[in-house]
Short mmCIF file of C-alpha atoms in Angstrom, two decimals:
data_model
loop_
_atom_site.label_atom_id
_atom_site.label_comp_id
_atom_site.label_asym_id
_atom_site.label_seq_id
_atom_site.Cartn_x
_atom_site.Cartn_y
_atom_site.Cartn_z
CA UNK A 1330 -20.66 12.49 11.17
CA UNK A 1331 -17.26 12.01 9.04
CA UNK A 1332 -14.28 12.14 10.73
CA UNK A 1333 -10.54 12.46 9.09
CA UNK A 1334 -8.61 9.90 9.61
CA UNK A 1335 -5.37 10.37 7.52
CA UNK A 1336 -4.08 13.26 4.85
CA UNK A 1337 -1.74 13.73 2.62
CA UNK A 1338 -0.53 14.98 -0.54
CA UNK A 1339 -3.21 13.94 -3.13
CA UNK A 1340 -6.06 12.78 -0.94
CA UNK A 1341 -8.51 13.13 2.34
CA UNK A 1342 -9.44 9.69 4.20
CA UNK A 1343 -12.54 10.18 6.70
CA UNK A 1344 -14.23 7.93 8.47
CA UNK A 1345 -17.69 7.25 7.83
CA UNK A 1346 -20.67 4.66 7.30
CA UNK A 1347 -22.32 3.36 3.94
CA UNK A 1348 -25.64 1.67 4.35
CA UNK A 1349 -24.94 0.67 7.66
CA UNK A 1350 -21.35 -0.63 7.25
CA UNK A 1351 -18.25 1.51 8.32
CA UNK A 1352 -16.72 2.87 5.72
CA UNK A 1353 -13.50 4.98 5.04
CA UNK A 1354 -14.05 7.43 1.80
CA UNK A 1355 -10.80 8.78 0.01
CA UNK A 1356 -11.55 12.27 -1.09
CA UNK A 1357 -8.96 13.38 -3.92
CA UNK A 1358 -7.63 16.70 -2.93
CA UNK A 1359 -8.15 19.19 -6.42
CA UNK A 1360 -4.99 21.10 -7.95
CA UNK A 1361 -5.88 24.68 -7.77
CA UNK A 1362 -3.15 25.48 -10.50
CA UNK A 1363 -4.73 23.48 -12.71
CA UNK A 1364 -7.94 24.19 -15.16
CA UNK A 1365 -10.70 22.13 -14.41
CA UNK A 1366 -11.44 19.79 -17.07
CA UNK A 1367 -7.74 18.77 -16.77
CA UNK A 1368 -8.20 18.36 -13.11
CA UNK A 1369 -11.21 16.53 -13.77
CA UNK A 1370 -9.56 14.10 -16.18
CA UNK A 1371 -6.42 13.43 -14.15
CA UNK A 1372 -8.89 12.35 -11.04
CA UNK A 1373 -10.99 10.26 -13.05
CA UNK A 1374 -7.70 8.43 -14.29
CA UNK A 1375 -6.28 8.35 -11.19
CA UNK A 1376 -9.50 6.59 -9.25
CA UNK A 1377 -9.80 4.22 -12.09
CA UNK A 1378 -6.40 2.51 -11.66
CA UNK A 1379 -6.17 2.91 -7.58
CA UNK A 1380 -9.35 0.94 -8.03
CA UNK A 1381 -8.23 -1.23 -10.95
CA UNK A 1382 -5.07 -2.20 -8.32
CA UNK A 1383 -7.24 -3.14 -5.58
CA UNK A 1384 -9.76 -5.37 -7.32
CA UNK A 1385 -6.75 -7.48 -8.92
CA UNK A 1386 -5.02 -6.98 -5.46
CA UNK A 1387 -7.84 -8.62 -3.76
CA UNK A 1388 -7.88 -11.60 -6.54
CA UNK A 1389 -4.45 -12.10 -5.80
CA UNK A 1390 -5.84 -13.51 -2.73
CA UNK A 1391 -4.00 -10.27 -0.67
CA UNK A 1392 -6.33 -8.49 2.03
CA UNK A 1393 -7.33 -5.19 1.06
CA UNK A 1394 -10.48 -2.79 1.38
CA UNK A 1395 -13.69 -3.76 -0.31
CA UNK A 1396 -14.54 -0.84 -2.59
CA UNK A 1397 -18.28 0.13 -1.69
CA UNK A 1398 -18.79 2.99 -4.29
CA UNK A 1399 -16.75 5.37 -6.81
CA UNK A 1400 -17.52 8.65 -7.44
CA UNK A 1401 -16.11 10.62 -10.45
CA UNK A 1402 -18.12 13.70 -10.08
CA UNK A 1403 -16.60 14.19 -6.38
CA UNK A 1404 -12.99 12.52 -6.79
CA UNK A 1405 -14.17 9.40 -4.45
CA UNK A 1406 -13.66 6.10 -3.43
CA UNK A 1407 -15.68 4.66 -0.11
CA UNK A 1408 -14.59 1.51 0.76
CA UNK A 1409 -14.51 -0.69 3.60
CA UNK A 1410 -12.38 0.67 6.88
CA UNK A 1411 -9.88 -2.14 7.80
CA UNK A 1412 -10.38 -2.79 11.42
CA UNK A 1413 -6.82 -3.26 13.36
CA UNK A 1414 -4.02 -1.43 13.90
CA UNK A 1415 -1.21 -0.14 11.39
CA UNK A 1416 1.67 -2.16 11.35
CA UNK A 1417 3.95 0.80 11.87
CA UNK A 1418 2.24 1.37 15.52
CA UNK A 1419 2.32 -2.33 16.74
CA UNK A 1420 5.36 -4.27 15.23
CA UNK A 1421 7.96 -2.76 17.98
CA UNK A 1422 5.84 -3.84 21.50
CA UNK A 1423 4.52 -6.66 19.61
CA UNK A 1424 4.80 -10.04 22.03
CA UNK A 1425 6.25 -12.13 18.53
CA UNK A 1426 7.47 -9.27 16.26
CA UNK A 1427 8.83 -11.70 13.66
CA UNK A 1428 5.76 -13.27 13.43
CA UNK A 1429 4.31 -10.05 12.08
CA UNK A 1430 7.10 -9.82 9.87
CA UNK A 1431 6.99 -12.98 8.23
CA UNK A 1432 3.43 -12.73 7.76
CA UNK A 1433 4.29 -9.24 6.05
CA UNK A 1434 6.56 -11.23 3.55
CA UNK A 1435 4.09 -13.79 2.85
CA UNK A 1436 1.61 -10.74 1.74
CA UNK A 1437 4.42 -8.51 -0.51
CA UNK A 1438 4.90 -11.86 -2.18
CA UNK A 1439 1.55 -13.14 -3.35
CA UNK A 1440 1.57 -8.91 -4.34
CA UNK A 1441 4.49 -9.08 -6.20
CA UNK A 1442 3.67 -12.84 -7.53
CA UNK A 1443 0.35 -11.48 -9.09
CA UNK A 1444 2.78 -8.38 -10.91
CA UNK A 1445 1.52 -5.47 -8.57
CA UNK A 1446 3.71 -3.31 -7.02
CA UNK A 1447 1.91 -1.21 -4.30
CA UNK A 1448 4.05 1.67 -4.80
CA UNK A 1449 4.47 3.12 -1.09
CA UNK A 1450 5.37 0.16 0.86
CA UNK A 1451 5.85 0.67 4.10
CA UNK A 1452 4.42 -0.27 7.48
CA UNK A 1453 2.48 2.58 7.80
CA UNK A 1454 0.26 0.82 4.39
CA UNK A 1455 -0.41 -2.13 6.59
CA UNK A 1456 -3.09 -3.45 8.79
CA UNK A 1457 -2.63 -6.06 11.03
CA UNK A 1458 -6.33 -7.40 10.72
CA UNK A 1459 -8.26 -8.84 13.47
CA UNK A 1460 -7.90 -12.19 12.24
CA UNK A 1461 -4.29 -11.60 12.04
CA UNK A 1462 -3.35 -10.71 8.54
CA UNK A 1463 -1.68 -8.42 6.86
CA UNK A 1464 -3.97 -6.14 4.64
CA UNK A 1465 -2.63 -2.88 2.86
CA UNK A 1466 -4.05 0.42 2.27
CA UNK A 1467 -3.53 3.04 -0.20
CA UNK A 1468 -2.79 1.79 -3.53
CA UNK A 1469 -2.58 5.63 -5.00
CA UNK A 1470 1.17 4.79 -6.16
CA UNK A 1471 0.48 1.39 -7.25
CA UNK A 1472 0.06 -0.19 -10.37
CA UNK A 1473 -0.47 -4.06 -12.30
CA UNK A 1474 1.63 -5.62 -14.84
CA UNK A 1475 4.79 -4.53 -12.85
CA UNK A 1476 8.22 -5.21 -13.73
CA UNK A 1477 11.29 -6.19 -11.88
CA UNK A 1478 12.49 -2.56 -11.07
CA UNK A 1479 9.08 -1.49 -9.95
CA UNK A 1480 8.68 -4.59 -7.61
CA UNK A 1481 12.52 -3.80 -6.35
CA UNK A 1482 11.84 -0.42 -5.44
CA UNK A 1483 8.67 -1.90 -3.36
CA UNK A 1484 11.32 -3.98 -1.13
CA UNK A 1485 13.62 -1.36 -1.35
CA UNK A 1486 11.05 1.62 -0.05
CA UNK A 1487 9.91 -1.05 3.02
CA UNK A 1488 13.97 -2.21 4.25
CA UNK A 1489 14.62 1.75 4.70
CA UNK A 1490 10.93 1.60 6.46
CA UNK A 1491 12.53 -0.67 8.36
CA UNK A 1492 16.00 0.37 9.30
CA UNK A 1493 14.58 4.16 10.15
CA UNK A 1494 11.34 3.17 11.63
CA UNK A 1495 11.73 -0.59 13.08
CA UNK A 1496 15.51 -0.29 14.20
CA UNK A 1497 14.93 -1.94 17.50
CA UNK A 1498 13.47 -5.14 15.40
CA UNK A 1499 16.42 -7.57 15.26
CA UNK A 1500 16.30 -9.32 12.11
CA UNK A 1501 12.90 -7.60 11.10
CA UNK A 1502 13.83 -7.21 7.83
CA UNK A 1503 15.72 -10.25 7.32
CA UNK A 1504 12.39 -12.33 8.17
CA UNK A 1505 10.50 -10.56 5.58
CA UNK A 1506 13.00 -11.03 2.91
CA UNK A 1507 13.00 -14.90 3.96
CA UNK A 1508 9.32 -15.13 3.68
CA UNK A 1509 9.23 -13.58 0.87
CA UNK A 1510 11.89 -15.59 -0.78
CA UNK A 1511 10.08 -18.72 -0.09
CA UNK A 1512 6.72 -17.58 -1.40
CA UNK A 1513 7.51 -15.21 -4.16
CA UNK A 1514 8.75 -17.58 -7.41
CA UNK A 1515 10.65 -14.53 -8.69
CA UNK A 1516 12.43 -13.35 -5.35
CA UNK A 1517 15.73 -13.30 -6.42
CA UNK A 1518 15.39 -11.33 -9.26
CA UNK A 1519 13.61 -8.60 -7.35
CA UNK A 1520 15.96 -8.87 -4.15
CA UNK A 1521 19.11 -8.46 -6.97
CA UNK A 1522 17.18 -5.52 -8.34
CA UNK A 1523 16.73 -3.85 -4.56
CA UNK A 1524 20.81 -3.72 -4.70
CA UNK A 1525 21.40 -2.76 -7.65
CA UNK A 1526 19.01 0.26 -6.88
CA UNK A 1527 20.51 0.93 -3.48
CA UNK A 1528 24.59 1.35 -5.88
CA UNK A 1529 22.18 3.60 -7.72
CA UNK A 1530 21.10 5.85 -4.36
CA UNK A 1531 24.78 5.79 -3.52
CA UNK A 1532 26.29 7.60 -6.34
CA UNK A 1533 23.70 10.24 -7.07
#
């Protein structure tokens, strides 16, 4: 029997199994206001590039769900269920909470170093897998070919993630940007771009 795991504004994620492997399927939530073939073209477009972002996350060498099966006709995608817990839940009691962190860095930079900007990073999009990495989830918001702004407001969206969720985390932060400056060729670019778009915030 399914069981939901996680909702939100676009989507449904329930736990299941697909030919004997557990599986988590990601049920797009329909627009009522809309007319259906509309609805129906703006789901198919939408599953396409979530699943487009994965695949090319994945050969970017960057854990992520194995997609199992697409469904149009339904608004699907069942892929693989990442065993571990979210980041979010375990980097505050964590024995070595840096150690999470710069493995988090490592990860956003071979993301942003392939051009893909997840879109809604933040700890709550990470799973620290059983073998200890750092896999993400929900690519809805993401996209490939991105440029510097995009990849900024990715670092920008995960320091407030970690300044409002993490605040007990001394230096949290700091060791992701760290690792990420010393794996991501482009770093300070993107790190530049994160204050430029924080003056932005400031004066609107």
């Amino acid at each position: 029997m399914d069981v939901e795991i996680g909702r939100g504004a676009e989507a449904v994620i329930t736990k299941s199994v697909f030919h004997g492997r557990r599986a988590a399927v990601k049920m797009r939530s329909p627009k009522g206001y809309r007319h259906p073939v509309i609805e129906s073209r703006i789901t198919a477009s939408r599953i396409r590039k979530e699943a487009r972002v994965i695949r090319e996350t994945r050969a970017a060498g960057v854990r992520t769900p194995v997609i199992y099966d697409i469904d149009m006709q339904k608004g699907s995608i069942t892929m693989e269920l990442l065993e571990g817990p979210k980041a979010k839940d375990v980097i505050d009691s964590a024995e070595d909470p840096l150690e999470i962190c710069g493995k988090i860095g490592i990860a956003v930079a071979k993301l942003h170093s392939a051009g893909i900007c997840h879109g809604d990073l933040t700890t709550s999009n990470m799973i620290v897998c059983k073998d200890g990495s750092i896999g993400f989830i929900d690519f809805s918001m993401g996209d490939i070919g991105a440029d510097t702004e995009a990849l900024g407001v990715d670092m920008h969206l995960l320091e407030r993630a970690f300044s409002s969720a993490h605040s007990s985390v001394v230096n949290g932060y700091e060791t992701i940007v760290e690792s990420y400056s010393d794996n991501m060729p482009d770093a300070k670019a993107v790190l530049d771009r994160v204050e430029v778009i924080k003056g932005r915030a400031r004066y609107t």
